Coordinates of C-alpha atoms and ligand atoms in Angstrom, one line a residue:
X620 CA 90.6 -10.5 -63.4
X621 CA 90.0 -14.3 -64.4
X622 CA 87.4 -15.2 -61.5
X623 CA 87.7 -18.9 -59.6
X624 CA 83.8 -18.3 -59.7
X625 CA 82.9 -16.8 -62.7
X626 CA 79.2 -17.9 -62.3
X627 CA 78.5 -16.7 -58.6
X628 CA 76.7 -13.7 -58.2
X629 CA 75.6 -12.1 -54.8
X630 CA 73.5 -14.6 -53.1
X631 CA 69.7 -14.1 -53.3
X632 CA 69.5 -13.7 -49.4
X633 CA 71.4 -9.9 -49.5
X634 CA 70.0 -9.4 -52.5
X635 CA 66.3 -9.8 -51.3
X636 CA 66.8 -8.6 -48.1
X637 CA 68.2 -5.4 -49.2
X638 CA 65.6 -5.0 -51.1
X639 CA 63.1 -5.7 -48.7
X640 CA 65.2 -2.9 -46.6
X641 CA 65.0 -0.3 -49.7
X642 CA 61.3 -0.6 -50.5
X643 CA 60.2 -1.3 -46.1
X644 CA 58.6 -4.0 -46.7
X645 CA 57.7 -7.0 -44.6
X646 CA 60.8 -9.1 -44.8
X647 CA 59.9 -12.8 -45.3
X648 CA 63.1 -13.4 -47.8
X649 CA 66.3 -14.4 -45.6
X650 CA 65.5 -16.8 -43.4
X651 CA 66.2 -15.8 -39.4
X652 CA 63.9 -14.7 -36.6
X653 CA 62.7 -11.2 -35.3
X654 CA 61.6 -12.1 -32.2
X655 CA 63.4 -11.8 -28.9
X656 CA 66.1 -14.2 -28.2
X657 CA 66.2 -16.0 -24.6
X658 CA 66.9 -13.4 -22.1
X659 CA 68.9 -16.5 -20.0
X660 CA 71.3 -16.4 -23.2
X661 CA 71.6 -12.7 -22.9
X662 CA 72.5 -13.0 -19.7
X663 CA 75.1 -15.6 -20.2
X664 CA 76.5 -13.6 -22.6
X665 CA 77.3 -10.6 -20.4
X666 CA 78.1 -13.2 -17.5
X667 CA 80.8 -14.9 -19.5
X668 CA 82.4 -11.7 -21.3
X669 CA 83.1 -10.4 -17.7
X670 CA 85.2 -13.2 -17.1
X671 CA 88.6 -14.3 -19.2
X672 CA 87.1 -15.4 -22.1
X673 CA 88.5 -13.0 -24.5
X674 CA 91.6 -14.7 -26.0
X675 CA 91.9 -17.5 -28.6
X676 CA 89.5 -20.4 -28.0
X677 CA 91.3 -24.0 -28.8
X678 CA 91.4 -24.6 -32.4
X679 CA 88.4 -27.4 -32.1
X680 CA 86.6 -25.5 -29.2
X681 CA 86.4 -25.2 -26.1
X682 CA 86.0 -28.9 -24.2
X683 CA 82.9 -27.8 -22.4
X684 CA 80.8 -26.7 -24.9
X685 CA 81.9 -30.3 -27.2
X686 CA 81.4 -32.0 -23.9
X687 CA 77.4 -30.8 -23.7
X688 CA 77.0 -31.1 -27.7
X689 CA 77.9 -34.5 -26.7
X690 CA 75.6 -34.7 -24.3
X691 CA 73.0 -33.4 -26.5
X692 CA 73.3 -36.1 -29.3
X693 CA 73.2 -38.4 -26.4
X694 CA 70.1 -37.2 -25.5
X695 CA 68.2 -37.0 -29.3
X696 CA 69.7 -39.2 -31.0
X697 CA 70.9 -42.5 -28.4
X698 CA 74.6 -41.5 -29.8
X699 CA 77.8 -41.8 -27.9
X700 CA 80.5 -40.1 -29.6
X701 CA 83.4 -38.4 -28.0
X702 CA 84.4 -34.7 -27.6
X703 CA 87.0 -35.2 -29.6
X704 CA 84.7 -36.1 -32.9
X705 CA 83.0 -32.4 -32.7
X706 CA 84.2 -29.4 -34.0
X707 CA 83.1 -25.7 -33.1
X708 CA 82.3 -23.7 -36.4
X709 CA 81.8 -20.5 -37.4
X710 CA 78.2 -21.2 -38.3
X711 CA 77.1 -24.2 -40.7
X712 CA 78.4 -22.4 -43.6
X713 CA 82.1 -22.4 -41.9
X714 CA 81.7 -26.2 -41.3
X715 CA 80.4 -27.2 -44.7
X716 CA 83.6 -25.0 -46.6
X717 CA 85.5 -26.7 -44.1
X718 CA 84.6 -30.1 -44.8
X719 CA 84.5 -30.2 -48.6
X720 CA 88.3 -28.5 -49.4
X721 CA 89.0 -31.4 -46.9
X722 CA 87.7 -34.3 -48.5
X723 CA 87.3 -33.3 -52.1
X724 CA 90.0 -33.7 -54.3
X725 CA 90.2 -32.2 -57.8
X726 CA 88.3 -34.8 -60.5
X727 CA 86.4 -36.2 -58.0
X728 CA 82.4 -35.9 -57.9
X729 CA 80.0 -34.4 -55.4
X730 CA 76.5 -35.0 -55.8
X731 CA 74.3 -31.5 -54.8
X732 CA 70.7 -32.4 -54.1
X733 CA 68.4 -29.5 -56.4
X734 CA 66.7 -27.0 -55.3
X735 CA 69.8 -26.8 -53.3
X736 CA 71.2 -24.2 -50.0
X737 CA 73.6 -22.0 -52.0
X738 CA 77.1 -22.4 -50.1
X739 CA 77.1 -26.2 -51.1
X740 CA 78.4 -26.2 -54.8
X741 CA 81.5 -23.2 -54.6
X742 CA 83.3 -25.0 -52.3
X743 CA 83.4 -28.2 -54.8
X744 CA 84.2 -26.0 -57.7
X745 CA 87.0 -24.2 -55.5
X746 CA 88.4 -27.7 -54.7
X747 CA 88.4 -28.3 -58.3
X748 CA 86.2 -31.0 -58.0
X749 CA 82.9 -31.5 -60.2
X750 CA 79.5 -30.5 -58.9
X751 CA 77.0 -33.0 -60.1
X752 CA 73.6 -31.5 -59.5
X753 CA 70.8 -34.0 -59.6
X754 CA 66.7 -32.5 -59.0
X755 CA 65.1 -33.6 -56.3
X756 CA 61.5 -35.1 -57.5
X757 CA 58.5 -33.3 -57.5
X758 CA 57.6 -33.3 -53.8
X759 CA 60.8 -32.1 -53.1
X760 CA 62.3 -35.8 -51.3
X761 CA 64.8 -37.6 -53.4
X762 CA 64.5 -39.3 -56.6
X763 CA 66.7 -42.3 -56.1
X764 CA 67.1 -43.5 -59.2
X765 CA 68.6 -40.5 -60.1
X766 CA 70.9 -40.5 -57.9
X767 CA 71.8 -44.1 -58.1
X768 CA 72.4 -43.6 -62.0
X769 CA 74.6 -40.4 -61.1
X770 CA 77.0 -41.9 -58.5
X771 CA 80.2 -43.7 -59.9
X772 CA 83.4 -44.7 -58.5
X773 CA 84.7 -40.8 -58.8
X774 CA 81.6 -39.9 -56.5
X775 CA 83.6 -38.5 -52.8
X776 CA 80.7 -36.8 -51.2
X777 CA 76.7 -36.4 -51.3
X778 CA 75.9 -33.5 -49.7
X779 CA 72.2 -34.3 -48.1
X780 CA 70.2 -31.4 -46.2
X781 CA 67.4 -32.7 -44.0
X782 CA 64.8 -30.9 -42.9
X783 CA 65.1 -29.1 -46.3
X784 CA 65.6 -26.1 -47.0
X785 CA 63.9 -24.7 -49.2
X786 CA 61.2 -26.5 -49.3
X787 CA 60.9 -27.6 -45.9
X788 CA 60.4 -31.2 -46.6
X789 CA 61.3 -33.9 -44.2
X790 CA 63.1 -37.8 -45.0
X791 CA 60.8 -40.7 -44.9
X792 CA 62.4 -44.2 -43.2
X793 CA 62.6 -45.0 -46.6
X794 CA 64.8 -42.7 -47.5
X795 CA 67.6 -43.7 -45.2
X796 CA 66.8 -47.1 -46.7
X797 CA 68.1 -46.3 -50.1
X798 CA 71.2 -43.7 -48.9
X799 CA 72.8 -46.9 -46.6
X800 CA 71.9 -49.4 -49.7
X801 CA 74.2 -46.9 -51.7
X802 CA 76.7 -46.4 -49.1
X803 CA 77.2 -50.1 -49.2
X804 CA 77.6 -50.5 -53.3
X805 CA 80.0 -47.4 -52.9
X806 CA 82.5 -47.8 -50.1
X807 CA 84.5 -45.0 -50.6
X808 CA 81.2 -42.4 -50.8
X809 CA 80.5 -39.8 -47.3
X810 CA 78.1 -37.9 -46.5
X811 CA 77.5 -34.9 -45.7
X812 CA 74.9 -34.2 -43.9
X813 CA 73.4 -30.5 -43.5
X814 CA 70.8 -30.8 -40.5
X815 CA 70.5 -27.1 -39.3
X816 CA 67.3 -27.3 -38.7
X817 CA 67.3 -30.6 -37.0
X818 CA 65.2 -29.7 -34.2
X819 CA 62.2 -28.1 -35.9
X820 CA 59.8 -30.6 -37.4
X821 CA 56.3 -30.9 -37.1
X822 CA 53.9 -33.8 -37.7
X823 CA 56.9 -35.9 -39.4
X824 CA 59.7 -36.2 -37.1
X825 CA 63.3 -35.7 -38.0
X826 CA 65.7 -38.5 -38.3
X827 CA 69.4 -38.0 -38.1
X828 CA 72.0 -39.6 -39.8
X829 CA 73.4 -39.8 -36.1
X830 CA 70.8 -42.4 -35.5
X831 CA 71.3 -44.6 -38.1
X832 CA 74.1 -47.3 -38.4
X833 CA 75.9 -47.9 -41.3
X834 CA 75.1 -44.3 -42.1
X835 CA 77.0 -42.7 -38.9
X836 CA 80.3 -43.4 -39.4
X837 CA 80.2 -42.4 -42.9
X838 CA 78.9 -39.4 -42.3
X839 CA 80.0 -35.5 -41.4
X840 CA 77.2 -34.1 -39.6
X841 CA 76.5 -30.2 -39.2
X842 CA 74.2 -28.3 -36.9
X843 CA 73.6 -24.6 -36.2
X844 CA 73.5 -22.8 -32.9
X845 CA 71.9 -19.7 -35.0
X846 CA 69.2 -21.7 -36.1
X847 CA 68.3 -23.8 -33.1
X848 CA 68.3 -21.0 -30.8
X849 CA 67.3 -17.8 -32.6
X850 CA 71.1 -16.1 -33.1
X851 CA 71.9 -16.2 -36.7
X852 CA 74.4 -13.2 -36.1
X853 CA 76.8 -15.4 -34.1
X854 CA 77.4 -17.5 -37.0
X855 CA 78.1 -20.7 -34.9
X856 CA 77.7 -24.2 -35.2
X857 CA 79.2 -27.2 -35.0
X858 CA 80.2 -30.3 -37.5
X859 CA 80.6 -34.3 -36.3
X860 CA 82.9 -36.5 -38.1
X861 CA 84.7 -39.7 -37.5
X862 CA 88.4 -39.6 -36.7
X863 CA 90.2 -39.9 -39.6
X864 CA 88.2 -37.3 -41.6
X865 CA 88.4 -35.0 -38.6
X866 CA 91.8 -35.4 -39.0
X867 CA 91.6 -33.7 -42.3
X868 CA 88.9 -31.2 -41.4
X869 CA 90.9 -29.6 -38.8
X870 CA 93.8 -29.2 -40.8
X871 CA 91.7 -26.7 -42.5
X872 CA 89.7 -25.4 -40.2
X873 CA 92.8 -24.1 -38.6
X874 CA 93.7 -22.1 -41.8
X875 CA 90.1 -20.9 -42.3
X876 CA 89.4 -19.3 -38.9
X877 CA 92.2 -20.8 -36.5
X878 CA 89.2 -20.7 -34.1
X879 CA 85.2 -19.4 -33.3
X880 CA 84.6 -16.6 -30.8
X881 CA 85.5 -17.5 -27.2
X882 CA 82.5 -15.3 -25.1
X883 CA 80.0 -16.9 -27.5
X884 CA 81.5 -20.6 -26.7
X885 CA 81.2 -20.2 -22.8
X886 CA 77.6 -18.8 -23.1
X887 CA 76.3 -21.7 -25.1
X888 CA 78.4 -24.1 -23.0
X889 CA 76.7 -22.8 -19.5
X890 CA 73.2 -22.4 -22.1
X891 CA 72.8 -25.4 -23.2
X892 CA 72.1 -28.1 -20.3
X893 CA 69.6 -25.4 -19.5
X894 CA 67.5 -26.2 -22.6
X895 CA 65.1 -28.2 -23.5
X896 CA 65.2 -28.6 -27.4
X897 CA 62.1 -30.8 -27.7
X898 CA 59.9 -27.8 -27.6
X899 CA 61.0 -26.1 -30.5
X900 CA 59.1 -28.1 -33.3
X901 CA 55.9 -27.1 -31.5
X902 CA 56.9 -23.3 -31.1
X903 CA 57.3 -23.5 -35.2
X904 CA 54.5 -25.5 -35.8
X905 CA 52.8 -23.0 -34.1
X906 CA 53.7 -20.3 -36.7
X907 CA 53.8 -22.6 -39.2
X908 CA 50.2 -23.2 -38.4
X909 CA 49.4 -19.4 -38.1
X910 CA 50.6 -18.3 -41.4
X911 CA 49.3 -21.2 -43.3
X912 CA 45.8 -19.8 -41.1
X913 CA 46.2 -16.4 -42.1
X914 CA 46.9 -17.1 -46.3
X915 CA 43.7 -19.6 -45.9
X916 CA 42.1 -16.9 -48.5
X917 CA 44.7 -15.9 -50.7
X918 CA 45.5 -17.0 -54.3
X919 CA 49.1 -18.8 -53.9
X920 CA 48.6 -22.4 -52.6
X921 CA 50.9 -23.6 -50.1
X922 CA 52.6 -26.9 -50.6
X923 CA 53.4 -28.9 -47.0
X924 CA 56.2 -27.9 -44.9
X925 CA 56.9 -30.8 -42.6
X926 CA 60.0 -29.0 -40.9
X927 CA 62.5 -25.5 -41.1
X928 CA 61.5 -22.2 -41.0
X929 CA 59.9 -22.3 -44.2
X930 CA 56.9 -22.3 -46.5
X931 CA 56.5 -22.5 -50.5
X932 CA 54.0 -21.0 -51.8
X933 CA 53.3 -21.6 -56.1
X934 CA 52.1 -18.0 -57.9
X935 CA 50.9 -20.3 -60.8
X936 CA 47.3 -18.6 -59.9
X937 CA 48.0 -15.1 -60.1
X938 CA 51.0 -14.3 -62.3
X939 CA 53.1 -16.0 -65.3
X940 CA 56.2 -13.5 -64.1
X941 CA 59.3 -16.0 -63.4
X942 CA 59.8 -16.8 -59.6
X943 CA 62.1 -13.9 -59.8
X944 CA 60.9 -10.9 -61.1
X945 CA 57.8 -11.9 -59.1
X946 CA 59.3 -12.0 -55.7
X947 CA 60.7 -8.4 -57.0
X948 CA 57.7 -6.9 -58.0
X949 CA 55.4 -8.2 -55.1
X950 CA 58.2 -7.1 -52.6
X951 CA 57.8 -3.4 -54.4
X952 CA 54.2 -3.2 -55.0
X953 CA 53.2 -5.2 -52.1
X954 CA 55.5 -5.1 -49.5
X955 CA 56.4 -8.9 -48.7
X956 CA 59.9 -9.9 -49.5
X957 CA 60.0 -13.4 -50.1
X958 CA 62.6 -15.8 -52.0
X959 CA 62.4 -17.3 -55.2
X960 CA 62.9 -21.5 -55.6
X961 CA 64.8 -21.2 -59.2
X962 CA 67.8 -19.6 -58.1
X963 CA 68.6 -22.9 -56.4
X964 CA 68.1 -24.9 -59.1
X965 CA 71.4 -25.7 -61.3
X966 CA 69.3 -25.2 -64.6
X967 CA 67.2 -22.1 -62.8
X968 CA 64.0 -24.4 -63.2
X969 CA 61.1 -22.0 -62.4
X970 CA 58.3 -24.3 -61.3
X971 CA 56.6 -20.6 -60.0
X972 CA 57.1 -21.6 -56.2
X973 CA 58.5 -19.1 -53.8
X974 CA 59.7 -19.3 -50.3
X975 CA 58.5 -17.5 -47.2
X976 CA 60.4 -17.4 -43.7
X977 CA 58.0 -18.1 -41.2
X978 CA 60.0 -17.1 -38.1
X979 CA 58.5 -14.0 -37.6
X980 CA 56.4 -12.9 -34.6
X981 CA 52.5 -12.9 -35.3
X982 CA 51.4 -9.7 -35.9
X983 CA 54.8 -9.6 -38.9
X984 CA 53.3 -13.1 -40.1
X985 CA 49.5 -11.4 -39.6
X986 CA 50.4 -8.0 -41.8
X987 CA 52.3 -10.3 -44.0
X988 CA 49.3 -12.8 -44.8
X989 CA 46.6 -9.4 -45.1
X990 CA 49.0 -7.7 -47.5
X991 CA 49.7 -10.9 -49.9
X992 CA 45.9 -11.9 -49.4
X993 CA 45.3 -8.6 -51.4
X994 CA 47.5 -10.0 -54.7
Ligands
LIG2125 N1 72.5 -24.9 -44.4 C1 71.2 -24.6 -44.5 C2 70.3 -25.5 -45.1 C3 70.8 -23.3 -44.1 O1 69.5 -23.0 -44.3 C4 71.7 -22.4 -43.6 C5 71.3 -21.0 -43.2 N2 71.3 -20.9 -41.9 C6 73.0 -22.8 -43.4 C7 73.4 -24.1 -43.8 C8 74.1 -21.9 -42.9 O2 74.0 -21.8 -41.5 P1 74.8 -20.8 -40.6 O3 74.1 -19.6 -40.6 O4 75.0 -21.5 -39.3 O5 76.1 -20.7 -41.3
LIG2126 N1 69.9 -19.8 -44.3 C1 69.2 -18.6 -44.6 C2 68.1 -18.8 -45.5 O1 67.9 -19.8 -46.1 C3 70.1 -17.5 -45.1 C4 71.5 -17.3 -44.6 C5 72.2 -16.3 -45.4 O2 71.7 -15.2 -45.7 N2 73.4 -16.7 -45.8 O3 67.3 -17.9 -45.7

């Protein structure tokens, strides 16, 4: 059969964890959490489902859980938007399918920031729009120049992702300066902006495209619920846009998914003026610092992680293997499963850096560092 995709393969994530699975190793690959999830949100859960919850949400989602997201940007980010300007997703993935078959129209030009999250660039080529794929300099923050030299008047959509993943970088001021500069030379250019792990930085805080004018309003904003509070398996999140594009998103949305599980909507809704999201850099951090801690002796060197779940570690020391069969072999000799940076590069660049999740609970990230201190 003639694929739409011909050069999409299973995505590294199943293909590391299953490994991981087949060999019982320590699984560092995927990113999401093993430790317990709030107990409050548990009980929620089972609260809610015993009530009439079990039929269709509304297609955007339920009013109280977009009235406290409101709330909640209100709260970080000094933002007033309106219920009406949120949408309830299945996960971030949903939301950034969702918004690029909405906006993207076939010739046009999205510009896909390298090493890139792997959902961004089908969705473009589905649309039949052109996937312009641009590296991200050395330290892993944008190369401007690049980017300015890339974007023409064909250009619909940059597609930013702040904290990064993979490499868990964080934006400087500065680079806010030189996205609205660009904004204003292209006035029909959005933004998308992928923030799913908006709420766990460390020593460099996280800005939001919520907080800065002439960047807002141009701008489609996407947050996770899995990320933010430990519950990857829901797969929900939530997008922001302005009203005329959220016109446009929900005319898909309603043909992609109609609309996102109902129990899990009234959970989060009662959940959520019950947390306190500041904490969660420092829980990280915490881990973050642990890890880094425990590899103090080992052979890779770890490059900074200023935010996510993440660390990048570079091999260059102990093995001239690609990124790939590396994470293979040390997942299978060693028992760490970990994920390899080139896969998100458009050119599969191996700079020999690989990725390790770092929202584990200590004694994983503790039998973790001992075995990779032995390569
Ligand atoms: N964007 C980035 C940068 C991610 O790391 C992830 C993985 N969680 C997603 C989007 C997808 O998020 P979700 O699981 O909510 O679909
Ligand atoms: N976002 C997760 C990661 O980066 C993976 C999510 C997935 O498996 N699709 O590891």
């Amino acid at each position: 059969m003639k694929s739409k995709l011909p050069h999409v393969g299973t995505t590294i994530f199943s293909v590391m964890s299953a490994l991981a699975n087949e060999c019982q190793a320590i699984n560092l690959s995927q990113g999401f959490p093993n430790f317990p999830v709030d107990q409050r949100l548990i009980s929620l859960i089972q609260e809610n489902s015993l009530t009439n919850v079990h039929q269709y949400a509304p297609m955007t989602g339920i009013v109280e859980l977009r009235e406290q997201i409101v709330q909640k940007i209100n709260l970080h980010y000094q933002r007033e938007l309106d219920p009406s300007n949120v949408l309830i997703t299945a996960g971030a993935t949903q939301a950034i399918f969702a918004t690029i078959q909405a906006l993207v129209h076939p010739g046009e030009e999205v510009i896909i920031l390298d090493p890139s999250y792997d959902c961004y660039e089908s969705p473009v080529i589905l649309s039949g729009a052109k996937a312009i794929r641009i590296p991200l300099s050395d330290n892993f923050l944008p190369d401007w120049d690049h980017i300015r030299s890339k974007v023409n008047h064909q250009t619909k959509l940059i597609i930013t992702n702040n904290p990064h993943n993979p490499s868990g970088r964080v934006w400087d001021d500065s680079d806010f300066v030189e996205l609205q500069n660009l904004l204003n030379d292209f006035p029909n250019l959005w933004v998308l902006s992928d923030e799913v792990y908006e709420f766990i930085s460390f020593e460099k805080k996280h800005i939001s495209a919520h907080q800065i004018d002439g960047l807002k309003d141009r701008s489609i904003v996407v947050s996770s619920f899995g990320k933010t509070f430990h519950i990857t398996g829901w797969k929900i999140g939530y997008l922001t846009a302005p009203d005329k594009v959220m016109a446009e998103i929900h005319k898909v949305h309603q043909f992609m998914v109609f609309s996102v599980n109902s129990p899990a909507q009234a959970a989060l809704a009662c959940y959520l003026p019950e947390t306190d999201l500041h904490q969660l850099g420092t829980f990280y951090q915490e881990k973050r610092d642990y890890f880094r801690e425990q590899m103090s002796s080992s052979r890779f060197k770890l490059l900074p992680s200023d935010g996510s779940y993440f660390q990048v570690a570079s091999f260059e020391n102990i093995s001239d293997e690609t990124d790939v069969e590396f994470c293979k072999r040390m997942t299978k000799e060693f028992g760490v499963a970990s994920i390899p940076l080139s896969v998100f590069n458009a050119d599969l660049a191996d700079r020999k850096l690989i990725r390790f999740c770092f929202a584990k609970d200590q004694e994983t990230l503790s039998s973790a560092a001992q075995r990779l201190c032995k390569i």
